[in-house]
Tab-separated table of C-alpha atoms and ligand atoms in Angstrom:
chain	number	residue	atom	x	y	z
O	1	MET	CA	231.521	120.464	63.272
O	2	PRO	CA	233.449	123.051	65.378
O	3	GLU	CA	234.642	122.011	68.806
O	4	GLY	CA	234.055	123.723	72.121
O	5	LEU	CA	231.459	126.391	71.164
O	6	ARG	CA	229.687	127.142	74.401
O	7	VAL	CA	227.553	130.155	75.201
O	8	GLY	CA	225.353	131.152	78.109
O	9	TYR	CA	221.620	131.547	77.273
O	10	PHE	CA	219.305	134.129	78.684
O	11	PRO	CA	215.749	133.069	77.658
O	12	GLY	CA	213.437	135.908	78.931
O	13	CYS	CA	209.743	135.589	79.673
O	14	THR	CA	208.142	134.957	76.392
O	15	LEU	CA	210.497	132.238	75.160
O	16	LYS	CA	209.145	130.001	77.907
O	17	THR	CA	205.494	130.703	77.154
O	18	ASP	CA	204.145	132.184	73.831
O	19	ALA	CA	207.390	131.713	71.892
O	20	ARG	CA	208.187	128.148	72.876
O	21	ASP	CA	208.496	127.171	69.191
O	22	PHE	CA	211.210	129.845	68.842
O	23	GLU	CA	213.223	128.493	71.807
O	24	SER	CA	212.852	124.864	70.862
O	25	SER	CA	213.812	125.353	67.213
O	26	ALA	CA	216.738	127.599	68.101
O	27	LEU	CA	218.099	125.093	70.544
O	28	ALA	CA	217.644	122.273	68.013
O	29	VAL	CA	219.560	124.352	65.300
O	30	ALA	CA	222.290	125.285	67.807
O	31	GLY	CA	222.629	121.634	68.751
O	32	ALA	CA	222.956	120.520	65.135
O	33	LEU	CA	225.605	123.134	64.529
O	34	GLY	CA	227.642	121.942	67.549
O	35	ILE	CA	226.925	124.983	69.761
O	36	GLU	CA	226.396	124.100	73.442
O	37	VAL	CA	223.776	126.441	74.827
O	38	ALA	CA	223.748	126.643	78.559
O	39	GLU	CA	220.739	128.356	80.114
O	40	LEU	CA	221.618	130.549	83.070
O	41	GLY	CA	220.950	128.827	86.373
O	42	ARG	CA	218.962	131.791	87.633
O	43	TRP	CA	217.506	134.681	85.694
O	44	ASN	CA	214.714	137.260	85.922
O	45	CYS	CA	212.956	139.535	83.538
O	46	CYS	CA	215.457	141.746	81.675
O	47	GLY	CA	213.216	144.752	82.065
O	48	THR	CA	211.909	144.339	78.471
O	49	VAL	CA	212.465	147.939	77.438
O	50	TYR	CA	215.555	149.906	78.226
O	51	SER	CA	214.642	152.969	80.287
O	52	LEU	CA	215.428	156.212	78.393
O	53	ASP	CA	215.623	158.287	81.467
O	54	ALA	CA	219.000	159.904	81.757
O	55	VAL	CA	218.808	160.390	85.544
O	56	ASN	CA	217.103	157.391	87.158
O	57	LEU	CA	219.202	154.233	87.191
O	58	MET	CA	216.638	152.107	89.022
O	59	PRO	CA	214.836	150.712	85.911
O	60	ARG	CA	218.114	149.187	84.814
O	61	LEU	CA	218.552	146.987	87.890
O	62	ALA	CA	216.551	144.036	86.568
O	63	SER	CA	219.059	143.660	83.731
O	64	VAL	CA	222.046	144.299	86.065
O	65	HIS	CA	220.970	141.329	88.261
O	66	ASN	CA	221.047	139.089	85.250
O	67	LEU	CA	224.449	140.329	84.163
O	68	ILE	CA	225.878	139.746	87.618
O	69	ARG	CA	224.518	136.181	87.666
O	70	ALA	CA	226.038	135.495	84.234
O	71	GLU	CA	229.393	136.628	85.568
O	72	GLU	CA	229.009	134.647	88.743
O	73	GLU	CA	228.141	131.504	86.829
O	74	GLY	CA	231.301	131.945	84.843
O	75	PHE	CA	229.955	133.016	81.406
O	76	SER	CA	231.996	135.504	79.406
O	77	GLU	CA	229.429	135.401	76.617
O	78	ILE	CA	225.644	135.043	76.791
O	79	MET	CA	223.085	135.125	74.022
O	80	THR	CA	219.405	135.933	73.729
O	81	LEU	CA	216.822	134.867	71.129
O	82	CYS	CA	214.439	137.753	71.818
O	83	SER	CA	215.455	141.076	70.223
O	84	MET	CA	214.150	143.050	73.158
O	85	CYS	CA	216.102	141.068	75.689
O	86	TYR	CA	219.185	141.560	73.535
O	87	ASN	CA	218.692	145.321	73.417
O	88	THR	CA	217.848	145.764	77.035
O	89	LEU	CA	220.654	143.633	78.426
O	90	LYS	CA	223.300	145.025	76.074
O	91	ARG	CA	222.419	148.662	76.605
O	92	THR	CA	222.534	148.165	80.391
O	93	ASN	CA	225.910	146.404	79.926
O	94	ASN	CA	227.132	149.386	78.011
O	95	LEU	CA	226.439	151.539	81.018
O	96	PHE	CA	229.355	149.748	82.558
O	97	THR	CA	231.686	149.870	79.610
O	98	SER	CA	231.089	153.410	78.344
O	99	LYS	CA	233.183	156.284	79.626
O	100	ASN	CA	230.478	158.230	81.289
O	101	ASN	CA	229.202	155.150	83.073
O	102	GLY	CA	226.764	154.397	85.830
O	103	LEU	CA	229.017	151.572	87.139
O	104	ALA	CA	230.033	153.175	90.359
O	105	ALA	CA	226.507	154.314	91.229
O	106	ILE	CA	224.978	150.897	90.497
O	107	ASN	CA	227.657	148.930	92.297
O	108	ASP	CA	227.317	151.256	95.310
O	109	PHE	CA	223.587	151.060	95.246
O	110	LEU	CA	223.559	147.242	95.205
O	111	CYS	CA	226.384	147.279	97.818
O	112	LEU	CA	228.233	144.972	95.441
O	113	LYS	CA	231.768	144.008	96.319
O	114	PRO	CA	233.761	143.628	94.111
O	115	GLY	CA	230.922	144.687	91.838
O	116	TYR	CA	229.926	143.854	88.352
O	117	SER	CA	232.758	144.277	85.859
O	118	GLY	CA	230.890	144.869	82.628
O	119	ARG	CA	232.895	142.054	80.980
O	120	VAL	CA	230.042	139.805	79.908
O	121	LYS	CA	229.465	139.993	76.133
O	122	ILE	CA	225.859	140.027	75.025
O	123	TYR	CA	224.907	138.405	71.632
O	124	HIS	CA	221.739	137.959	69.820
O	125	PHE	CA	221.701	134.424	68.372
O	126	LEU	CA	221.792	135.817	64.781
O	127	GLU	CA	224.966	137.786	65.553
O	128	PHE	CA	226.426	134.712	67.314
O	129	LEU	CA	225.737	132.563	64.186
O	130	ARG	CA	227.394	135.189	61.933
O	131	GLU	CA	230.479	135.383	64.104
O	132	LYS	CA	230.936	131.695	64.879
O	133	ILE	CA	229.281	129.732	62.106
O	134	LYS	CA	229.837	129.643	58.400
O	135	PRO	CA	226.787	129.499	56.077
O	136	GLU	CA	228.441	126.344	54.428
O	137	GLN	CA	228.025	124.541	57.825
O	138	VAL	CA	224.351	125.262	57.711
O	139	LYS	CA	224.212	124.156	54.056
O	140	ASP	CA	225.793	120.831	54.900
O	141	LEU	CA	222.970	120.075	57.387
O	142	VAL	CA	220.077	120.774	54.970
O	143	VAL	CA	218.037	117.755	54.285
O	144	ARG	CA	214.984	119.449	52.660
O	145	PRO	CA	216.119	122.499	50.640
O	146	LEU	CA	213.574	125.223	50.470
O	147	ASP	CA	213.976	125.958	46.793
O	148	SER	CA	210.394	126.890	46.112
O	149	LEU	CA	210.163	129.376	49.095
O	150	ALA	CA	210.499	133.101	48.935
O	151	VAL	CA	211.410	134.261	52.525
O	152	ALA	CA	211.424	137.921	53.516
O	153	PRO	CA	213.557	138.548	56.624
O	154	TYR	CA	212.002	141.202	58.893
O	155	TYR	CA	214.464	142.747	61.413
O	156	GLY	CA	212.344	145.379	63.139
O	157	CYS	CA	214.017	147.885	65.490
O	158	LEU	CA	215.987	146.575	68.403
O	159	LEU	CA	218.637	144.537	66.575
O	160	LEU	CA	219.479	147.574	64.545
O	161	ARG	CA	218.869	150.663	66.735
O	162	PRO	CA	220.099	152.767	68.331
O	163	LYS	CA	223.428	152.690	66.493
O	164	GLU	CA	225.541	151.213	69.257
O	165	MET	CA	223.248	148.214	69.373
O	166	ALA	CA	223.230	147.464	65.611
O	167	ILE	CA	224.218	143.968	64.677
O	168	ASP	CA	224.054	145.016	61.025
O	169	ASP	CA	223.563	148.110	58.862
O	170	PRO	CA	220.569	149.787	60.454
O	171	GLU	CA	219.171	151.017	57.052
O	172	LYS	CA	219.994	147.950	54.995
O	173	PRO	CA	220.184	144.855	57.143
O	174	GLU	CA	221.241	141.586	55.449
O	175	ILE	CA	222.479	139.467	58.352
O	176	LEU	CA	219.959	136.668	57.639
O	177	THR	CA	220.549	136.492	53.922
O	178	PRO	CA	223.498	134.037	53.862
O	179	PHE	CA	221.825	131.720	56.255
O	180	LEU	CA	218.537	131.663	54.369
O	181	SER	CA	220.368	131.206	51.081
O	182	ALA	CA	222.212	128.341	52.572
O	183	LEU	CA	218.830	126.634	53.155
O	184	GLY	CA	218.062	127.120	49.475
O	185	ALA	CA	215.363	129.751	49.964
O	186	LYS	CA	215.022	132.823	47.842
O	187	VAL	CA	215.606	135.820	50.075
O	188	ILE	CA	213.372	138.780	49.562
O	189	ASP	CA	214.645	142.290	50.403
O	190	PHE	CA	211.736	144.679	51.168
O	191	PRO	CA	211.891	148.319	52.026
O	192	LEU	CA	210.045	148.035	55.391
O	193	ASN	CA	212.194	145.245	56.818
O	194	ASN	CA	213.668	147.573	59.403
O	195	GLU	CA	210.478	149.552	60.235
O	196	CYS	CA	208.886	149.220	63.591
O	197	CYS	CA	205.905	146.840	63.951
O	198	GLY	CA	204.457	149.089	66.646
O	199	ALA	CA	206.031	147.158	69.457
O	200	TYR	CA	204.294	147.465	72.910
O	201	GLN	CA	201.711	149.856	71.435
O	202	THR	CA	199.857	146.608	70.702
O	203	ALA	CA	198.621	146.664	74.375
O	204	MET	CA	197.242	150.222	74.222
O	205	HIS	CA	196.645	151.014	70.540
O	206	PRO	CA	196.137	147.760	68.620
O	207	GLU	CA	194.469	149.519	65.662
O	208	ALA	CA	197.594	151.594	65.130
O	209	VAL	CA	199.744	148.476	65.244
O	210	ALA	CA	197.357	146.698	62.868
O	211	ARG	CA	198.012	149.522	60.432
O	212	ARG	CA	201.705	148.984	60.762
O	213	ALA	CA	201.308	145.291	60.290
O	214	CYS	CA	199.305	145.917	57.163
O	215	ARG	CA	201.931	148.060	55.607
O	216	ILE	CA	204.810	145.799	56.461
O	217	ILE	CA	203.073	142.615	55.191
O	218	SER	CA	201.864	144.321	51.960
O	219	SER	CA	205.351	145.600	51.294
O	220	ALA	CA	206.822	142.034	51.626
O	221	GLN	CA	203.960	140.636	49.607
O	222	SER	CA	204.516	143.076	46.727
O	223	GLU	CA	208.098	141.998	46.572
O	224	GLY	CA	206.921	138.368	46.153
O	225	ALA	CA	207.440	136.988	49.683
O	226	ASP	CA	205.700	133.693	50.607
O	227	MET	CA	206.530	134.240	54.297
O	228	ILE	CA	208.166	136.615	56.728
O	229	ALA	CA	210.959	135.386	59.011
O	230	VAL	CA	211.307	137.203	62.378
O	231	SER	CA	213.621	137.204	65.354
O	232	CYS	CA	211.466	138.682	68.010
O	233	PRO	CA	208.373	137.363	69.832
O	234	LEU	CA	206.725	140.772	69.835
O	235	CYS	CA	207.198	141.314	66.102
O	236	HIS	CA	205.858	137.851	65.706
O	237	TYR	CA	202.740	138.601	67.690
O	238	ASN	CA	202.045	141.898	66.023
O	239	LEU	CA	202.515	140.621	62.433
O	240	SER	CA	200.623	137.423	62.959
O	241	ALA	CA	197.946	137.840	65.617
O	242	LEU	CA	196.859	141.218	64.341
O	243	GLN	CA	196.238	139.904	60.794
O	244	GLY	CA	192.664	139.322	61.637
O	245	MET	CA	192.191	142.925	62.588
O	246	VAL	CA	194.073	144.016	59.406
O	247	ARG	CA	191.708	142.012	57.299
O	248	SER	CA	188.654	143.806	58.695
O	249	THR	CA	189.939	147.026	57.201
O	250	HIS	CA	191.833	145.577	54.299
O	251	PRO	CA	189.880	142.489	53.155
O	252	GLY	CA	192.064	142.079	50.134
O	253	LEU	CA	195.263	141.414	52.119
O	254	LYS	CA	196.379	137.831	51.605
O	255	ALA	CA	197.320	135.824	54.725
O	256	MET	CA	201.037	135.945	55.322
O	257	PRO	CA	202.779	133.206	57.389
O	258	ILE	CA	205.033	134.674	60.076
O	259	VAL	CA	207.743	132.313	61.242
O	260	TYR	CA	210.804	132.541	63.436
O	261	PHE	CA	213.992	132.260	61.376
O	262	THR	CA	215.105	129.321	63.554
O	263	GLU	CA	212.012	127.420	62.591
O	264	ILE	CA	212.795	127.710	58.942
O	265	MET	CA	216.316	126.506	59.681
O	266	ALA	CA	215.062	123.600	61.900
O	267	GLN	CA	212.635	122.426	59.235
O	268	ALA	CA	215.032	122.568	56.397
O	269	MET	CA	217.421	120.471	58.505
O	270	GLU	CA	214.429	118.239	59.513
O	271	LEU	CA	215.329	118.613	63.216
O	272	ASP	CA	212.913	117.490	65.900
O	273	TYR	CA	211.530	120.403	67.908
O	274	LYS	CA	208.367	121.212	69.716
O	275	THR	CA	205.856	123.199	67.692
O	276	GLU	CA	202.165	123.548	67.036
O	277	VAL	CA	202.462	124.711	63.472
O	278	GLU	CA	204.409	123.424	60.587
O	279	ALA	CA	206.233	126.598	59.578
O	280	ILE	CA	207.023	125.171	56.126
O	281	PRO	CA	204.242	122.980	54.724
O	282	ARG	CA	205.305	119.957	52.694
O	283	ASP	CA	203.678	121.322	49.596
O	284	ALA	CA	204.976	124.821	50.297
O	285	GLU	CA	201.945	126.823	49.073
O	286	PRO	CA	202.427	130.511	48.906
O	287	GLY	CA	199.937	132.464	50.855
O	288	ARG	CA	199.077	129.610	53.163
O	289	GLU	CA	196.749	130.439	56.047
O	290	ALA	CA	198.861	130.821	59.103
O	291	VAL	CA	196.933	133.102	61.308
O	292	LYS	CA	196.338	131.392	64.700
H	1	MET	CA	201.768	176.196	62.073
H	2	LYS	CA	200.297	178.216	64.895
H	3	ILE	CA	202.711	178.837	67.762
H	4	ILE	CA	201.740	179.927	71.158
H	5	LEU	CA	204.565	181.008	73.439
H	6	GLY	CA	204.194	179.418	76.900
H	7	ASN	CA	204.155	181.878	79.815
H	8	SER	CA	203.060	179.625	82.622
H	9	HIS	CA	206.620	178.738	83.654
H	10	PRO	CA	209.366	181.044	84.817
H	11	GLN	CA	212.298	181.395	82.427
H	12	SER	CA	212.740	178.012	80.606
H	13	LEU	CA	212.048	175.720	83.415
H	14	PHE	CA	210.162	173.172	81.371
H	15	ALA	CA	212.784	172.970	78.645
H	16	GLN	CA	215.420	172.542	81.326
H	17	LYS	CA	213.579	169.680	82.916
H	18	ILE	CA	213.292	167.917	79.548
H	19	GLU	CA	216.978	168.404	78.875
H	20	ALA	CA	217.849	167.015	82.287
H	21	LEU	CA	215.537	164.003	82.061
H	22	SER	CA	216.533	163.117	78.488
H	23	GLY	CA	220.196	164.082	78.574
H	24	GLN	CA	219.630	165.687	75.142
H	25	LYS	CA	220.305	169.182	73.842
H	26	LEU	CA	216.901	170.546	72.766
H	27	PHE	CA	218.339	173.570	71.077
H	28	ALA	CA	220.471	171.611	68.735
H	29	CYS	CA	217.334	170.863	66.791
H	30	TYR	CA	216.939	173.001	63.707
H	31	GLN	CA	213.535	171.680	62.769
H	32	CYS	CA	214.461	169.819	59.555
H	33	GLY	CA	211.599	167.356	60.181
H	34	LYS	CA	213.570	164.179	59.335
H	35	CYS	CA	212.461	162.646	62.639
H	36	SER	CA	208.782	162.997	61.775
H	37	SER	CA	209.170	161.967	58.234
H	38	GLY	CA	210.376	158.546	59.149
H	39	CYS	CA	208.297	158.036	62.238
H	40	PRO	CA	206.093	154.907	61.866
H	41	MET	CA	203.568	156.174	64.465
H	42	ALA	CA	203.346	159.666	63.007
H	43	GLU	CA	199.891	159.108	61.517
H	44	SER	CA	198.478	158.441	64.938
H	45	MET	CA	200.140	161.467	66.665
H	46	ASP	CA	198.475	164.748	67.546
H	47	LEU	CA	201.913	166.487	67.472
H	48	LEU	CA	204.652	165.246	65.141
H	49	PRO	CA	208.021	164.493	66.821
H	50	ASN	CA	209.734	167.637	65.474
H	51	ARG	CA	206.808	169.650	66.773
H	52	VAL	CA	207.202	168.140	70.214
H	53	ILE	CA	210.810	169.308	70.188
H	54	ARG	CA	209.774	172.770	68.977
H	55	GLU	CA	207.159	173.176	71.680
H	56	ALA	CA	209.764	172.045	74.215
H	57	GLN	CA	212.242	174.680	72.843
H	58	LEU	CA	209.495	177.284	73.268
H	59	ASN	CA	209.017	176.080	76.795
H	60	ASN	CA	205.373	175.432	76.030
H	61	GLY	CA	204.443	173.337	79.113
H	62	PRO	CA	200.662	173.360	78.642
H	63	VAL	CA	200.873	171.953	75.007
H	64	LEU	CA	203.257	169.220	75.988
H	65	MET	CA	201.438	168.259	79.188
H	66	SER	CA	198.308	167.591	77.108
H	67	CYS	CA	200.080	165.909	74.190
H	68	ARG	CA	198.986	162.392	73.355
H	69	ALA	CA	201.719	161.845	70.671
H	70	VAL	CA	204.295	160.702	73.241
H	71	TRP	CA	202.015	157.768	74.216
H	72	PHE	CA	202.024	156.619	70.601
H	73	CYS	CA	205.764	156.610	70.332
H	74	SER	CA	206.929	153.013	70.249
H	75	SER	CA	210.585	153.811	71.055
H	76	CYS	CA	211.736	152.426	67.742
H	77	PHE	CA	214.741	154.848	67.496
H	78	ALA	CA	214.279	155.443	63.791
H	79	CYS	CA	214.239	159.220	64.525
H	80	SER	CA	217.265	158.920	66.850
H	81	VAL	CA	219.484	157.083	64.255
H	82	ARG	CA	218.491	159.544	61.527
H	83	CYS	CA	218.633	162.972	63.231
H	84	PRO	CA	221.355	164.965	61.493
H	85	LYS	CA	221.994	166.796	64.782
H	86	GLY	CA	222.482	163.625	66.827
H	87	ILE	CA	219.470	164.175	69.047
H	88	ASP	CA	218.016	161.031	70.557
H	89	ILE	CA	214.353	162.071	70.085
H	90	ALA	CA	213.038	158.860	71.682
H	91	ARG	CA	214.583	160.057	74.910
H	92	ILE	CA	212.810	163.396	74.621
H	93	MET	CA	209.473	161.557	74.062
H	94	GLU	CA	210.177	159.524	77.235
H	95	ALA	CA	210.980	162.743	79.143
H	96	VAL	CA	207.629	164.209	78.282
H	97	ARG	CA	205.845	160.978	79.276
H	98	THR	CA	207.756	161.168	82.571
H	99	LEU	CA	206.770	164.754	83.199
H	100	GLN	CA	203.109	164.003	82.512
H	101	MET	CA	203.306	161.156	85.000
H	102	MET	CA	205.092	163.234	87.633
H	103	ASP	CA	202.261	165.676	87.188
H	104	GLY	CA	199.861	162.824	87.909
H	105	LYS	CA	197.986	163.287	84.586
H	106	PRO	CA	199.339	161.064	81.856
H	107	ILE	CA	197.322	161.799	78.678
H	108	THR	CA	196.582	158.115	78.001
H	109	GLU	CA	194.523	155.157	79.180
H	110	GLN	CA	195.543	151.709	80.419
H	111	PRO	CA	194.086	148.683	78.560
H	112	SER	CA	191.419	146.885	80.516
H	113	CYS	CA	192.105	143.317	81.871
H	114	GLU	CA	189.791	141.760	79.275
H	115	ASP	CA	191.830	143.462	76.509
H	116	THR	CA	195.094	142.063	77.764
H	117	GLY	CA	193.932	138.431	77.903
H	118	THR	CA	195.674	137.203	74.701
H	119	LEU	CA	198.739	139.425	74.831
H	120	PRO	CA	202.175	137.822	75.227
H	121	GLN	CA	204.097	138.880	78.367
H	122	ILE	CA	206.589	140.709	76.242
H	123	ALA	CA	203.788	143.072	75.096
H	124	LEU	CA	202.308	143.519	78.545
H	125	VAL	CA	205.529	144.047	80.422
H	126	SER	CA	207.020	146.448	77.929
H	127	HIS	CA	203.841	148.499	77.823
H	128	PHE	CA	203.636	148.743	81.546
H	129	ARG	CA	207.289	149.614	81.801
H	130	LYS	CA	206.466	152.919	80.092
H	131	PHE	CA	204.448	153.813	83.236
H	132	ASN	CA	207.422	153.238	85.428
H	133	VAL	CA	208.925	156.510	86.495
K	301	SF4	S1	215.592	165.173	62.884
K	301	SF4	FE1	216.685	166.161	64.618
K	301	SF4	S2	217.240	168.246	63.849
K	301	SF4	FE2	215.624	167.405	62.469
K	301	SF4	S3	213.655	168.096	63.369
K	301	SF4	FE3	214.042	166.100	64.173
K	301	SF4	S4	215.088	166.488	66.092
K	301	SF4	FE4	215.222	168.356	64.942
K	302	SF4	S1	211.086	156.518	68.546
K	302	SF4	FE1	208.978	157.223	68.703
K	302	SF4	S2	209.092	159.332	67.782
K	302	SF4	FE2	210.897	158.256	67.130
K	302	SF4	S3	210.419	157.419	65.087
K	302	SF4	FE3	210.016	155.815	66.694
K	302	SF4	S4	207.852	156.009	67.192
K	302	SF4	FE4	208.485	157.895	66.165
């Protein structure tokens, strides 16, 4: 087990409510791998989406406050579990590190002295695992290999796009493959694994998002997947909660379990974590009903 | 496609506003359509993303100010990473949303409180952030 791996942790709103199983499984996996995860003492909403306005810097301030706190609390590296938090915090941080930066304007606006430096590095947990942990370390911890399971990783948008945010090849992501293989699972590559699930449109246009969910799930199913592994609470919601709506228009669609990648890891390692669903049933039946 | 040249704005004021708000060069677009072909929300849009850009180049304020498509964009950046001319189309969609809101007439509805009951915060907050000019 590696010594001295410590990282700051920015949870974000949904990890403390709807996605508690994501947080609790991720913390259990990190603990088993010898990673000390230290939650920021104070944090607020990251802003959820990065504002695309080129002029107005105000919508970035929620993220800036978090970055300042991370620096004040002595963290040089922080990680998120949610893909949206990752994207929003990191893009804001890039404002401070890119040439044509908003650093002076923001530091002036917040009357910050000496001001935020831009030196905190933002990771998504998946990227942190790839950089600091070898798949063999994961393999050594597996108690219950997932030999009978075909898992399709679904990456969505915000870990891969825009280009400067990409933790992997935006058109052919494979970052989860070595870790899922280490658990013994069969990894399913499917063409829509980097296509948008519809994101926040679920609040305004749920029918349009249900159509997205239907196509993504069917694509994974046709490649033989038993379940889809996600890394974002919004993808999780759109692909799981909208399955009922999908079935009203596509009654033939088989139920597809949607799980966080950390839940699969935690259950293969038989770690104790808080959850309401067993992500991987003992008698891993393909097509198990998992719609809440 | 039927093209109506806008004449309600002097010179190219509308196009200039979009360029300023998005930080993108509208006239770099040569209408290859790659943005639209990969857009996951295209089937729900009244104007395809490349057409939004074209109307902006043509300074067609009235068409863009009544365009619903921008409210179906999920800011997934598929178009932005694939555009051969390096245009961040997602930013142009945001600029059109912003102009509609500055005009006080966004061409979309808000979900009702009953509809939002089971949504996770991440869905609610990100959705409402799109109304934050
Ligand atoms: S991909 Fe780029 S160049 Fe092609 S139509 Fe879209 S914006 Fe224009
Ligand atoms: S960012 Fe918007 S316009 Fe571009 S591909 Fe995604 S949904 Fe379509």
